[in-house]
Coordinates of C-alpha atoms in Angstrom, one line a residue:
Chain A
M1 CA 0.0 -0.1 0.2
T2 CA 1.3 3.6 -1.1
V3 CA 0.4 6.6 0.6
T4 CA -1.5 7.8 -2.5
D5 CA -3.9 5.3 -1.9
S6 CA -7.1 6.7 -0.7
P7 CA -8.1 4.8 2.7
T8 CA -11.5 3.1 2.7
L9 CA -13.6 5.0 5.1
R10 CA -16.8 3.5 6.5
A11 CA -19.6 5.9 7.2
A12 CA -20.3 6.4 10.6
V13 CA -23.9 6.8 10.2
P14 CA -25.6 3.8 8.8
P15 CA -27.6 4.6 5.5
A16 CA -31.3 5.3 6.1
D17 CA -33.5 2.7 4.4
A18 CA -36.0 4.1 1.8
G19 CA -39.2 3.2 3.9
A20 CA -37.9 5.0 6.9
A21 CA -37.2 8.2 4.8
E22 CA -40.7 8.3 3.2
G23 CA -41.9 8.7 7.3
W24 CA -44.7 5.8 6.7
S25 CA -44.7 2.2 6.1
A26 CA -46.7 0.8 3.1
P27 CA -49.7 2.5 2.4
A28 CA -52.4 0.6 3.9
W29 CA -55.3 0.5 1.8
V30 CA -57.8 -2.3 2.6
P31 CA -61.0 -3.6 0.8
T32 CA -64.3 -2.6 2.3
R33 CA -67.2 -4.8 2.9
A34 CA -69.0 -2.8 0.0
L35 CA -66.1 -4.3 -2.4
G36 CA -66.8 -7.6 -1.1
R37 CA -70.8 -7.3 -1.5
T38 CA -69.9 -5.8 -5.2
V39 CA -68.0 -8.9 -6.1
L40 CA -70.5 -11.3 -4.4
L41 CA -73.7 -9.6 -6.1
T42 CA -72.1 -9.2 -9.5
G43 CA -70.9 -12.8 -9.5
L44 CA -74.3 -14.1 -8.0
F45 CA -76.6 -12.2 -10.5
L46 CA -74.3 -13.0 -13.5
V47 CA -74.3 -16.7 -12.7
L48 CA -78.1 -16.7 -11.9
G49 CA -78.7 -14.9 -15.2
V50 CA -76.7 -17.4 -17.2
A51 CA -78.1 -20.4 -15.6
L52 CA -81.6 -19.2 -15.9
G53 CA -81.2 -17.8 -19.3
R54 CA -82.3 -14.3 -18.1
V55 CA -80.8 -11.4 -19.6
D56 CA -82.5 -9.0 -17.1
L57 CA -80.5 -10.4 -14.3
V58 CA -77.2 -9.8 -16.1
L59 CA -78.5 -6.3 -16.4
L60 CA -79.2 -6.0 -12.8
A61 CA -75.6 -6.9 -12.0
A62 CA -74.6 -4.2 -14.6
P63 CA -74.2 -1.3 -12.2
F64 CA -72.4 -3.1 -9.8
A65 CA -69.9 -4.1 -12.3
I66 CA -69.5 -0.5 -14.0
G67 CA -69.4 0.9 -10.6
A68 CA -66.7 -1.2 -9.7
A69 CA -64.7 -0.8 -12.7
V70 CA -65.2 3.2 -12.5
G71 CA -64.2 3.1 -9.0
L72 CA -61.1 0.9 -9.4
R73 CA -59.7 1.9 -12.6
R74 CA -57.2 4.0 -10.7
M75 CA -55.7 2.6 -7.1
P76 CA -54.6 4.9 -4.5
R77 CA -50.9 4.3 -3.8
S78 CA -49.9 6.7 -0.9
A79 CA -51.1 7.3 2.4
P80 CA -52.9 10.7 3.5
E81 CA -50.9 13.5 5.0
L82 CA -52.3 14.7 8.1
T83 CA -51.1 17.9 9.9
I84 CA -52.2 20.1 13.0
D85 CA -51.6 23.7 13.0
A86 CA -52.2 25.5 16.3
D87 CA -51.6 29.1 16.8
G88 CA -49.5 29.4 20.1
D89 CA -48.7 33.1 20.2
H90 CA -49.1 34.6 23.6
I91 CA -52.6 33.1 24.5
V92 CA -53.8 34.1 27.8
E93 CA -56.8 32.4 29.5
G94 CA -59.8 33.2 28.0
G95 CA -58.2 34.3 24.7
E96 CA -59.0 32.7 21.3
V97 CA -57.2 29.7 19.9
H98 CA -57.0 29.1 16.3
A99 CA -56.3 25.4 15.2
A100 CA -56.6 23.6 11.8
V101 CA -56.3 20.0 10.8
T102 CA -55.1 19.8 7.2
V103 CA -55.5 16.7 5.2
G104 CA -53.3 16.4 2.0
N105 CA -53.9 14.1 -0.8
P106 CA -50.8 13.4 -2.7
D107 CA -52.3 10.8 -4.8
V108 CA -53.8 10.9 -8.3
I109 CA -57.5 10.0 -7.4
P110 CA -59.6 12.0 -5.2
Y111 CA -60.3 10.8 -1.4
D112 CA -64.0 10.6 -1.7
L113 CA -64.6 10.9 2.2
V114 CA -62.2 11.7 4.9
V115 CA -63.3 11.3 8.2
L116 CA -61.4 13.4 10.6
R117 CA -61.7 13.1 14.3
T118 CA -59.7 15.3 17.0
R119 CA -59.3 15.2 20.7
T120 CA -58.5 18.3 22.5
S121 CA -57.6 19.2 26.2
P122 CA -60.7 19.7 28.2
W123 CA -59.5 23.3 28.8
V124 CA -59.7 24.3 25.1
K125 CA -63.0 24.7 24.0
L126 CA -63.0 24.3 20.3
E127 CA -66.0 24.5 17.9
D128 CA -67.6 21.0 17.1
A129 CA -64.2 19.5 18.1
D130 CA -66.1 16.5 19.7
R131 CA -67.6 15.7 16.4
P132 CA -66.1 14.0 13.5
F133 CA -65.6 16.1 10.0
A134 CA -66.4 14.5 6.8
V135 CA -64.7 16.1 3.9
R136 CA -63.5 15.7 0.3
V137 CA -60.0 15.9 -0.9
E138 CA -59.3 16.5 -4.4
P139 CA -56.1 14.9 -6.1
D140 CA -52.9 16.7 -5.3
G141 CA -54.8 18.9 -3.1
W142 CA -55.4 19.8 0.7
T143 CA -58.4 20.5 2.8
A144 CA -58.2 22.2 6.3
V145 CA -60.9 21.9 8.8
D146 CA -60.8 25.2 11.0
L147 CA -61.0 24.7 14.7
S148 CA -61.5 28.0 16.6
G149 CA -62.4 28.4 20.1
R150 CA -61.1 29.7 23.4
A151 CA -58.7 28.4 26.0
V152 CA -60.3 28.5 29.3
R153 CA -57.3 27.3 31.7
W154 CA -53.6 28.2 31.9
G155 CA -50.9 25.3 31.2
R156 CA -49.7 23.6 28.2
Q157 CA -52.8 22.4 26.4
D158 CA -53.1 19.8 23.8
V159 CA -54.9 20.3 20.4
G160 CA -55.0 16.7 19.1
P161 CA -54.2 14.2 18.4
A162 CA -56.0 13.8 15.3
A163 CA -57.1 10.6 13.2
A164 CA -58.1 10.4 9.6
R165 CA -60.0 7.4 8.0
V166 CA -60.2 8.0 4.2
A167 CA -62.4 6.2 1.8
A168 CA -61.5 6.2 -1.8
C169 CA -62.8 4.7 -5.1
G170 CA -66.4 5.1 -4.2
G171 CA -66.2 3.5 -0.6
L172 CA -64.6 0.2 -2.2
L173 CA -61.2 0.8 -0.4
A174 CA -60.5 2.4 2.9
C175 CA -57.3 3.6 4.6
R176 CA -56.3 2.4 8.1
P177 CA -56.4 5.4 10.3
V178 CA -53.7 7.7 10.2
V179 CA -52.8 9.5 13.5
V180 CA -50.7 12.7 14.3
P181 CA -49.7 13.7 17.7
A182 CA -51.2 16.6 19.3
A183 CA -49.9 20.1 18.8
G184 CA -49.2 21.9 22.2
V185 CA -50.5 25.6 22.6
R186 CA -49.0 27.5 25.6
V187 CA -52.0 29.3 27.7
Y188 CA -50.4 31.6 30.0
P189 CA -52.1 32.5 33.2
E190 CA -54.3 35.6 33.6
T191 CA -52.5 37.8 36.3
E192 CA -54.9 39.3 38.8
P193 CA -54.0 43.1 39.6
F194 CA -51.5 43.2 42.3
A195 CA -49.5 45.9 43.9
A196 CA -47.7 46.1 47.2
T197 CA -46.6 49.7 48.3
E198 CA -44.9 48.6 51.4
A199 CA -41.0 48.4 51.1
L200 CA -39.3 45.2 51.1
P201 CA -37.8 44.1 54.6
A202 CA -34.2 43.6 53.1
A203 CA -32.8 45.2 50.2
A204 CA -29.7 43.7 49.2
G205 CA -27.2 45.2 46.5
L206 CA -26.3 48.6 45.5
V207 CA -28.8 49.2 42.8
G208 CA -32.7 49.3 42.8
N209 CA -35.8 51.0 43.4
H210 CA -36.2 50.4 47.1
R211 CA -35.1 52.8 49.6
S212 CA -32.7 51.1 52.0
R213 CA -32.4 51.6 55.6
R214 CA -28.9 52.3 55.4
P215 CA -27.5 55.7 54.5
G216 CA -25.7 56.2 51.3
E217 CA -25.9 57.3 47.4
G218 CA -29.7 57.7 46.9
G219 CA -32.8 59.7 46.2
E220 CA -34.6 59.4 49.2
L221 CA -34.0 62.3 51.7
A222 CA -33.1 60.7 55.2
G223 CA -32.2 64.1 56.9
V224 CA -29.6 66.9 57.4
R225 CA -26.4 66.4 59.2
P226 CA -23.3 68.6 59.6
F227 CA -20.5 68.1 57.0
A228 CA -18.0 65.6 57.6
P229 CA -14.5 64.5 56.0
G230 CA -15.3 62.5 52.9
D231 CA -18.7 64.2 52.0
R232 CA -19.1 64.9 48.5
L233 CA -19.5 68.8 47.8
R234 CA -22.6 68.6 45.7
R235 CA -24.4 67.0 48.7
I236 CA -24.1 70.4 50.7
D237 CA -27.4 71.9 51.6
W238 CA -26.6 75.6 51.1
R239 CA -29.9 76.7 52.5
V240 CA -29.5 75.1 55.8
S241 CA -25.6 75.8 55.8
L242 CA -26.4 79.6 55.4
R243 CA -29.0 79.7 58.1
T244 CA -27.0 77.8 60.6
R245 CA -23.6 79.5 59.7
D246 CA -22.1 75.9 59.4
L247 CA -21.7 73.4 56.5
H248 CA -24.4 70.9 56.3
V249 CA -25.2 68.1 53.9
A250 CA -28.3 66.5 53.0
A251 CA -28.1 62.7 53.9
T252 CA -30.1 60.1 51.6
L253 CA -30.9 56.6 51.8
S254 CA -29.3 54.4 49.5
D255 CA -31.3 52.7 46.7
R256 CA -31.3 49.0 46.8
D257 CA -32.7 46.0 45.0
A258 CA -34.1 43.3 46.6
E259 CA -34.7 39.2 46.1
V260 CA -38.1 37.9 45.9
L261 CA -38.7 34.2 46.3
L262 CA -41.9 32.8 45.4
L263 CA -42.4 29.3 46.9
L264 CA -45.1 27.3 45.2
D265 CA -46.5 24.6 47.3
V266 CA -47.3 21.9 44.9
L267 CA -47.9 19.2 47.3
G268 CA -51.7 18.6 46.5
E269 CA -54.4 20.5 44.5
A270 CA -57.7 21.0 46.1
G271 CA -61.1 22.2 44.7
V272 CA -62.1 22.0 41.2
S273 CA -60.9 24.3 38.5
G274 CA -63.9 25.9 36.5
G275 CA -61.3 27.6 34.2
V276 CA -60.9 31.3 33.6
E277 CA -64.7 32.2 34.4
G278 CA -65.4 29.4 37.1
K279 CA -63.9 28.8 40.4
A280 CA -60.4 28.8 41.2
S281 CA -58.6 25.6 42.5
V282 CA -55.3 25.8 44.6
L283 CA -53.3 25.6 41.5
D284 CA -55.2 28.1 39.7
T285 CA -54.8 30.6 42.5
T286 CA -51.1 29.6 43.1
V287 CA -50.2 30.1 39.4
R288 CA -52.1 33.3 38.9
A289 CA -50.9 34.8 42.2
A290 CA -47.4 33.7 41.5
A291 CA -47.8 35.6 37.8
A292 CA -49.2 38.8 39.4
I293 CA -46.5 39.0 42.2
A294 CA -43.7 38.4 39.9
E295 CA -45.0 40.9 37.3
H296 CA -45.2 43.7 40.1
Y297 CA -41.8 43.1 41.6
L298 CA -39.9 42.5 38.3
Q299 CA -41.6 45.8 37.0
R300 CA -40.1 47.6 40.0
G301 CA -36.9 46.3 39.1
D302 CA -36.4 43.4 41.6
R303 CA -35.0 40.1 41.2
V304 CA -37.6 37.4 41.4
S305 CA -37.0 33.5 41.7
L306 CA -39.1 30.8 41.9
A307 CA -39.3 27.5 43.5
E308 CA -41.6 24.5 43.7
Y309 CA -42.1 22.8 47.1
G310 CA -42.9 19.1 45.7
S311 CA -41.6 15.9 44.5
T312 CA -40.4 17.8 41.2
A313 CA -38.5 20.8 43.3
R314 CA -38.0 22.7 40.1
R315 CA -36.3 26.2 40.7
L316 CA -36.0 29.3 38.5
R317 CA -32.9 31.4 39.3
A318 CA -33.3 34.6 40.5
A319 CA -33.1 37.4 37.8
T320 CA -34.8 40.7 36.8
G321 CA -36.4 42.3 34.0
R322 CA -39.0 41.7 31.3
R323 CA -37.2 38.7 29.9
Q324 CA -37.5 37.1 33.6
Y325 CA -41.2 37.7 33.4
L326 CA -41.6 35.8 30.4
T327 CA -39.3 33.1 31.8
V328 CA -41.4 32.9 35.1
L329 CA -44.8 32.7 32.8
E330 CA -43.1 29.8 30.9
W331 CA -41.9 28.1 34.0
L332 CA -45.4 28.4 35.6
L333 CA -47.0 26.5 32.6
D334 CA -45.5 23.3 33.9
V335 CA -46.7 23.5 37.4
R336 CA -48.5 20.2 38.3
A337 CA -49.7 18.9 41.5
S338 CA -47.1 16.4 43.1
S339 CA -48.0 12.9 42.7
D340 CA -45.7 11.5 45.2
S341 CA -47.1 11.8 48.6
A342 CA -45.1 9.7 51.1
E343 CA -41.7 11.5 50.3
D344 CA -40.5 14.1 52.8
F345 CA -39.1 16.9 50.9
V346 CA -36.0 18.5 51.7
F347 CA -36.5 22.3 51.4
G348 CA -35.1 24.3 54.0
A349 CA -33.6 27.8 54.8
H350 CA -30.3 26.7 53.0
N351 CA -31.9 27.0 49.6
V352 CA -33.2 30.6 50.3
S353 CA -30.8 33.8 50.2
S354 CA -30.8 35.4 53.8
D355 CA -32.0 38.7 52.3
A356 CA -34.8 37.5 50.2
L357 CA -38.6 37.9 50.9
V358 CA -40.0 34.5 50.6
V359 CA -43.6 34.5 49.7
V360 CA -44.9 31.0 50.1
L361 CA -48.3 30.2 48.1
T362 CA -49.6 27.4 50.0
P363 CA -53.0 26.0 50.6
L364 CA -51.6 24.6 54.3
V365 CA -53.4 21.4 53.8
D366 CA -50.1 19.3 54.1
P367 CA -48.4 19.4 57.4
R368 CA -45.2 19.6 55.8
A369 CA -45.9 22.6 54.3
A370 CA -46.5 24.2 57.9
D371 CA -43.4 22.7 59.3
M372 CA -41.2 24.1 56.3
L373 CA -42.8 27.6 57.0
A374 CA -41.9 27.4 60.7
G375 CA -38.5 26.3 59.8
L376 CA -37.9 29.3 57.3
V377 CA -39.3 31.7 60.1
Q378 CA -36.8 30.0 62.6
S379 CA -33.8 30.6 60.5
G380 CA -34.6 34.1 60.2
R381 CA -36.0 34.5 56.7
F382 CA -38.5 37.0 56.0
T383 CA -41.5 34.8 55.3
V384 CA -45.1 35.5 54.2
A385 CA -47.4 32.8 53.7
V386 CA -50.4 33.4 51.0
D387 CA -53.2 31.1 51.7
T388 CA -54.5 29.7 48.4
L389 CA -57.1 27.2 49.5
P390 CA -60.6 28.1 48.1
A391 CA -63.0 29.3 50.8
D392 CA -65.6 26.7 49.6
A393 CA -63.2 23.7 49.5
S394 CA -64.7 20.5 50.9
A395 CA -64.3 17.0 50.5
A396 CA -66.8 15.1 48.0
A397 CA -69.6 13.9 50.2
S398 CA -69.3 10.1 50.7
G399 CA -70.9 9.3 53.9
P400 CA -72.9 10.8 56.7
F401 CA -69.9 11.9 58.4
T402 CA -68.2 13.7 55.6
E403 CA -69.7 17.3 56.7
L404 CA -68.6 16.6 60.2
A405 CA -65.2 15.5 59.4
T406 CA -64.8 18.5 56.9
R407 CA -65.5 20.9 59.9
L408 CA -63.4 19.1 62.1
W409 CA -60.6 19.4 59.5
R410 CA -61.2 22.9 59.0
M411 CA -60.8 23.5 62.9
E412 CA -57.6 21.8 62.8
R413 CA -56.4 23.8 60.1
E414 CA -57.5 27.1 61.8
N415 CA -55.4 25.7 64.6
V416 CA -52.2 25.2 62.4
L417 CA -52.7 28.8 61.0
G418 CA -52.9 30.1 64.7
R419 CA -49.6 28.4 65.6
L420 CA -48.1 29.5 62.5
R421 CA -48.8 33.1 63.6
E422 CA -47.7 32.4 67.0
H423 CA -44.2 31.6 65.4
G424 CA -44.3 34.7 63.5
V425 CA -45.5 33.7 60.0
P426 CA -48.1 35.9 58.5
V427 CA -50.7 34.3 56.7
V428 CA -52.9 36.2 54.4
T429 CA -55.3 35.0 52.4
W430 CA -55.1 35.9 48.5
A431 CA -57.1 38.7 47.6
G432 CA -55.5 40.6 44.8
A433 CA -54.1 44.0 44.8
G434 CA -53.0 45.1 48.2
S435 CA -53.1 41.4 49.8
L436 CA -49.5 41.5 51.0
D437 CA -49.2 45.2 52.3
L438 CA -50.4 44.6 55.8
V439 CA -48.1 41.7 56.1
L440 CA -45.3 43.2 54.4
R441 CA -45.4 46.2 56.9
D442 CA -45.2 43.5 59.8
V443 CA -42.3 41.6 58.2
A444 CA -40.5 45.0 57.7
R445 CA -40.9 45.9 61.2
L446 CA -39.2 42.5 62.0
A447 CA -36.8 42.9 59.8
S448 CA -35.7 46.3 61.4
A449 CA -35.1 44.5 64.6
P450 CA -31.7 43.2 65.5
R451 CA -31.3 39.9 63.7
G452 CA -30.1 36.6 65.4
R453 CA -31.2 34.4 68.2
Chain B
M1 CA -78.9 -8.0 31.6
A2 CA -81.1 -4.8 32.8
G3 CA -77.8 -2.9 32.7
R4 CA -76.8 -3.8 29.4
L5 CA -80.5 -2.7 28.2
S6 CA -80.2 0.5 29.7
G7 CA -76.9 1.0 28.5
G8 CA -77.9 0.2 25.2
A9 CA -80.9 2.6 25.5
A10 CA -78.6 5.5 26.4
R11 CA -76.2 4.8 23.6
V12 CA -79.2 4.9 21.2
R13 CA -80.6 8.1 22.9
R14 CA -76.9 9.8 22.5
T15 CA -76.7 8.7 18.9
V16 CA -80.1 10.3 18.1
T17 CA -79.5 13.6 20.0
R18 CA -76.0 14.1 18.4
A19 CA -77.2 13.1 14.7
T20 CA -76.6 15.4 12.2
I21 CA -78.9 15.9 9.0
L22 CA -76.7 14.8 6.1
P23 CA -75.6 11.2 7.8
L24 CA -79.3 10.9 8.6
L25 CA -80.4 12.0 5.1
V26 CA -78.1 9.5 3.6
R27 CA -79.6 6.5 5.9
C28 CA -83.0 7.8 4.8
G29 CA -81.9 7.4 1.2
I30 CA -80.8 3.7 1.9
A31 CA -84.2 2.9 3.2
V32 CA -86.1 4.6 0.5
A33 CA -84.0 3.0 -2.2
F34 CA -84.5 -0.5 -1.0
F35 CA -88.1 0.0 -0.2
G36 CA -88.7 1.0 -3.8
A37 CA -86.8 -1.9 -5.1
L38 CA -88.6 -4.3 -2.7
T39 CA -92.0 -2.7 -3.9
V40 CA -91.2 -2.8 -7.5
A41 CA -89.4 -6.4 -7.7
W42 CA -91.8 -8.4 -5.4
P43 CA -95.3 -9.6 -6.8
V44 CA -97.9 -6.9 -6.2
S45 CA -100.2 -9.3 -4.3
I46 CA -97.4 -9.8 -1.5
V47 CA -96.5 -5.9 -1.4
T48 CA -100.1 -5.0 -1.0
S49 CA -100.9 -7.9 1.5
R50 CA -100.6 -8.0 5.1
Y51 CA -96.8 -8.6 4.4
A52 CA -96.3 -5.2 3.6
G53 CA -94.8 -4.6 7.3
V54 CA -92.2 -7.1 6.4
V55 CA -91.2 -5.3 3.2
V56 CA -90.7 -1.9 5.3
L57 CA -88.7 -3.8 7.9
A58 CA -86.6 -5.3 5.4
A59 CA -86.0 -1.8 3.8
L60 CA -85.2 -0.2 7.2
W61 CA -82.8 -3.1 8.1
P62 CA -79.8 -1.9 6.0
A63 CA -80.6 1.9 7.0
V64 CA -80.1 1.0 10.5
A65 CA -77.2 -1.4 10.1
P66 CA -75.3 -0.3 6.7
R67 CA -72.0 -2.0 8.1
G68 CA -73.0 -5.6 8.3
R69 CA -74.6 -8.3 5.9
S70 CA -77.9 -6.7 5.8
V71 CA -77.5 -4.9 2.6
T72 CA -76.4 -8.2 0.8
L73 CA -79.3 -9.9 2.2
V74 CA -81.7 -7.4 1.2
A75 CA -80.4 -7.2 -2.2
I76 CA -80.5 -10.9 -2.8
A77 CA -84.1 -10.7 -1.5
V78 CA -85.0 -8.1 -4.0
V79 CA -83.7 -10.3 -6.8
G80 CA -85.4 -13.4 -5.4
G81 CA -88.6 -11.5 -5.3
W82 CA -88.0 -10.3 -8.8
I83 CA -87.2 -13.9 -9.9
A84 CA -90.4 -15.4 -8.2
D85 CA -92.5 -12.6 -9.7
T86 CA -91.5 -13.2 -13.4
T87 CA -91.3 -16.8 -13.0
W88 CA -94.5 -17.9 -11.0
Y89 CA -96.6 -14.8 -11.0
D90 CA -96.2 -14.7 -14.8
S91 CA -95.4 -11.2 -14.9
R92 CA -93.8 -9.5 -18.0
V93 CA -90.0 -8.4 -17.9
A94 CA -90.8 -4.8 -18.3
L95 CA -88.0 -2.5 -19.2
W96 CA -88.8 0.2 -16.6
R97 CA -89.1 -2.4 -13.9
V98 CA -85.5 -3.5 -14.5
I99 CA -84.2 0.0 -15.0
V100 CA -85.7 0.9 -11.7
I101 CA -84.7 -2.3 -9.8
A102 CA -81.1 -2.1 -11.0
T103 CA -81.1 1.7 -10.3
L104 CA -82.5 1.5 -7.0
L105 CA -80.3 -1.6 -5.7
Y106 CA -77.2 0.0 -7.0
L107 CA -78.2 3.6 -5.0
G108 CA -79.0 1.6 -1.9
H109 CA -75.5 -0.3 -2.2
T110 CA -73.3 2.7 -2.7
L111 CA -75.2 4.9 -0.1
A112 CA -74.7 1.9 2.4
A113 CA -71.0 2.1 1.4
L114 CA -71.1 5.8 2.4
A115 CA -72.9 5.3 5.5
A116 CA -70.8 2.5 6.8
V117 CA -67.8 4.9 6.7
L118 CA -69.9 8.1 7.8
P119 CA -70.5 8.5 11.4
T120 CA -74.0 9.7 12.3
D121 CA -72.8 12.8 14.2
A122 CA -70.3 14.2 11.8
V123 CA -70.3 17.5 10.5
V124 CA -70.2 16.8 6.5
N125 CA -69.1 19.1 3.7
P126 CA -71.8 18.9 1.1
A127 CA -69.0 18.4 -1.4
V128 CA -68.9 14.9 -0.3
L129 CA -72.5 14.0 -0.9
T130 CA -72.5 15.6 -4.2
G131 CA -69.3 14.0 -5.2
W132 CA -70.7 10.6 -4.2
L133 CA -74.1 11.2 -5.8
T134 CA -72.6 12.2 -9.1
R135 CA -70.6 9.3 -9.3
A136 CA -73.6 6.9 -8.5
G137 CA -75.7 8.8 -11.3
L138 CA -73.1 8.5 -13.9
V139 CA -72.9 4.7 -13.2
V140 CA -76.7 4.3 -13.1
L141 CA -77.1 6.3 -16.2
G142 CA -74.4 4.1 -18.1
S143 CA -76.3 0.8 -17.0
A144 CA -79.7 2.1 -17.7
V145 CA -78.5 3.0 -21.5
L146 CA -76.9 -0.5 -21.5
T147 CA -80.2 -2.0 -20.1
V148 CA -82.2 -0.1 -22.9
V149 CA -79.8 -1.3 -25.7
V150 CA -79.3 -4.8 -24.5
L151 CA -83.2 -5.5 -24.1
S152 CA -84.1 -3.9 -27.4
L153 CA -81.7 -6.1 -29.1
T154 CA -82.7 -9.4 -27.3
A155 CA -86.4 -8.6 -27.5
G156 CA -86.7 -11.2 -30.2
L157 CA -84.7 -14.0 -28.4
A158 CA -86.3 -13.8 -24.9
G159 CA -86.8 -17.4 -23.6
G160 CA -84.6 -18.9 -26.4
A161 CA -81.7 -20.0 -24.4
F162 CA -79.0 -22.3 -26.1
L163 CA -76.5 -24.6 -24.6
L164 CA -73.7 -23.0 -26.1
A165 CA -74.9 -19.5 -25.4
T166 CA -75.3 -20.6 -21.5
L167 CA -71.7 -22.0 -21.4
V168 CA -70.4 -18.8 -23.0
G169 CA -72.2 -16.7 -20.6
M170 CA -71.3 -18.7 -17.8
A171 CA -67.5 -18.4 -18.7
A172 CA -68.1 -14.5 -19.2
A173 CA -70.1 -14.1 -15.7
V174 CA -66.9 -16.0 -14.0
T175 CA -64.4 -14.0 -15.9
A176 CA -66.0 -10.8 -15.1
T177 CA -66.3 -11.6 -11.3
V178 CA -62.6 -12.6 -11.2
L179 CA -61.6 -9.6 -13.0
I180 CA -63.2 -7.3 -10.6
A181 CA -61.7 -9.3 -7.7
R182 CA -58.4 -9.0 -9.4
L183 CA -58.5 -5.4 -9.9
L184 CA -57.6 -4.9 -6.2
R185 CA -54.2 -6.9 -6.8
R186 CA -53.3 -4.7 -9.6
P187 CA -50.1 -2.7 -8.8

């Protein structure tokens, strides 16, 4: 072998076979019962006509024979092409969803009948989506069935899967059902209006919108004090200096930003969701409230992070700005009730920055959530609990003692809430705008007290 | 048993309440076509007697269950009645009766083929129905022309069946049936 010989190289990727490249296996066209009937009746009438010497019987078979010949003169060769298109641009709960199922006919004969069936998520109300659609598709053409409607609940909703069954050649041949997987539609939660005017308890960093409690460079006037070495000349308050005949400077509080951690309790779901216009379940309230709080603090320039308290334990790192708001909305779409109930989840104060305001959105149904809250407060985190349990939540009546048991459970829950308040956890029921103002004031007062135990 | 009955009743009620107009019309068309075919083919004495209820039931059966063997059996019953009427009741083989029976039999058959694949609660594009009926109309028209031509040609030969012609006819019948069946296997 000389150096000029080209080395024999083997393709690293095995060559794809033709069938796989086409995307479907052999076209699955099968004869229908109508074809069997055509053959049977034609044969029977012809044989009877000849055996009895009757031309009229032969003529009775003529339409069947002519129909079969007309229908089967050209055979379908390929499978129908089915696609689902769903318009997925920034749909908010209650918004319009536009979806379409398109059947393409790559063949040379028309599809006499295409029966389309679609399944959609229960939270996407599409017009007539529960009915099959019967359409005709011309050769080398396509037909689209428009499915318009409303998305009534947040989350990743499915439009589809869709199935098509095609009859061709006058109903003598039918195609095995062609199924396409569902197309996803992202439905963002509707944010309830939320505003909190109270300052955050502990602002960190050197930039931001919150006045801190520390003197420094900022816009908020803290007072006037005598000039000291190191003060900048532009800070001198000339009016006071002239009056007092001594140099005074205007002291300001430094502007700081803060981190807000929204902790979502997904240990369980309670209540029945009625969509955007119906009653809200625990997860509905949790997600909508989280979106509203995140929007509020992100607009003010704070850093917002999110975390789930549940088996999945997802986290979203702290960041600020509009991009983070969109990321938060995307992150919220995947909030699910935790399925695993036996495990003891590890979520402690070590996961939380010491300066962060922790807003825990919880129905306080699971005792582990109460333990976690108490642990957070004990370790000195600024914690606010938002009660997301619907006011009318109750167990489905399954026996004569259900109502009594529900009342007992409610009393026990009130007891837990009282004990949490004793521990210093402010618990507030979610009520949209101004929900957190009162408790934030309390937490801020706590924060101004000396830290440490 | 009672549970199965109530389940069946609920299913029937659901089917009826969800039914749409065009699939219902198709099924009505099947019943009308087979009723017409049975009425024209069977002897008048039977059709007008107390057995008329049987005729109506026989016509309704394929309309209710177009997916089963009902269509085949009712079509055979139509031709059986026709043979009986022309053989034992001494009716004349009239041109209009042959054309009407052939037309209605084929219409019943092709509408049953449509109803077998068309769910009763479907939202149907009218183009489906017009396309289907246009094709059926062309087939019926062609066979009617064939009937007129053939019956006028063989008017003088009616009743005269020769052995050779029978054998040739039998071979032609078998060949035609096999040809239709083989059309499927064509590449």
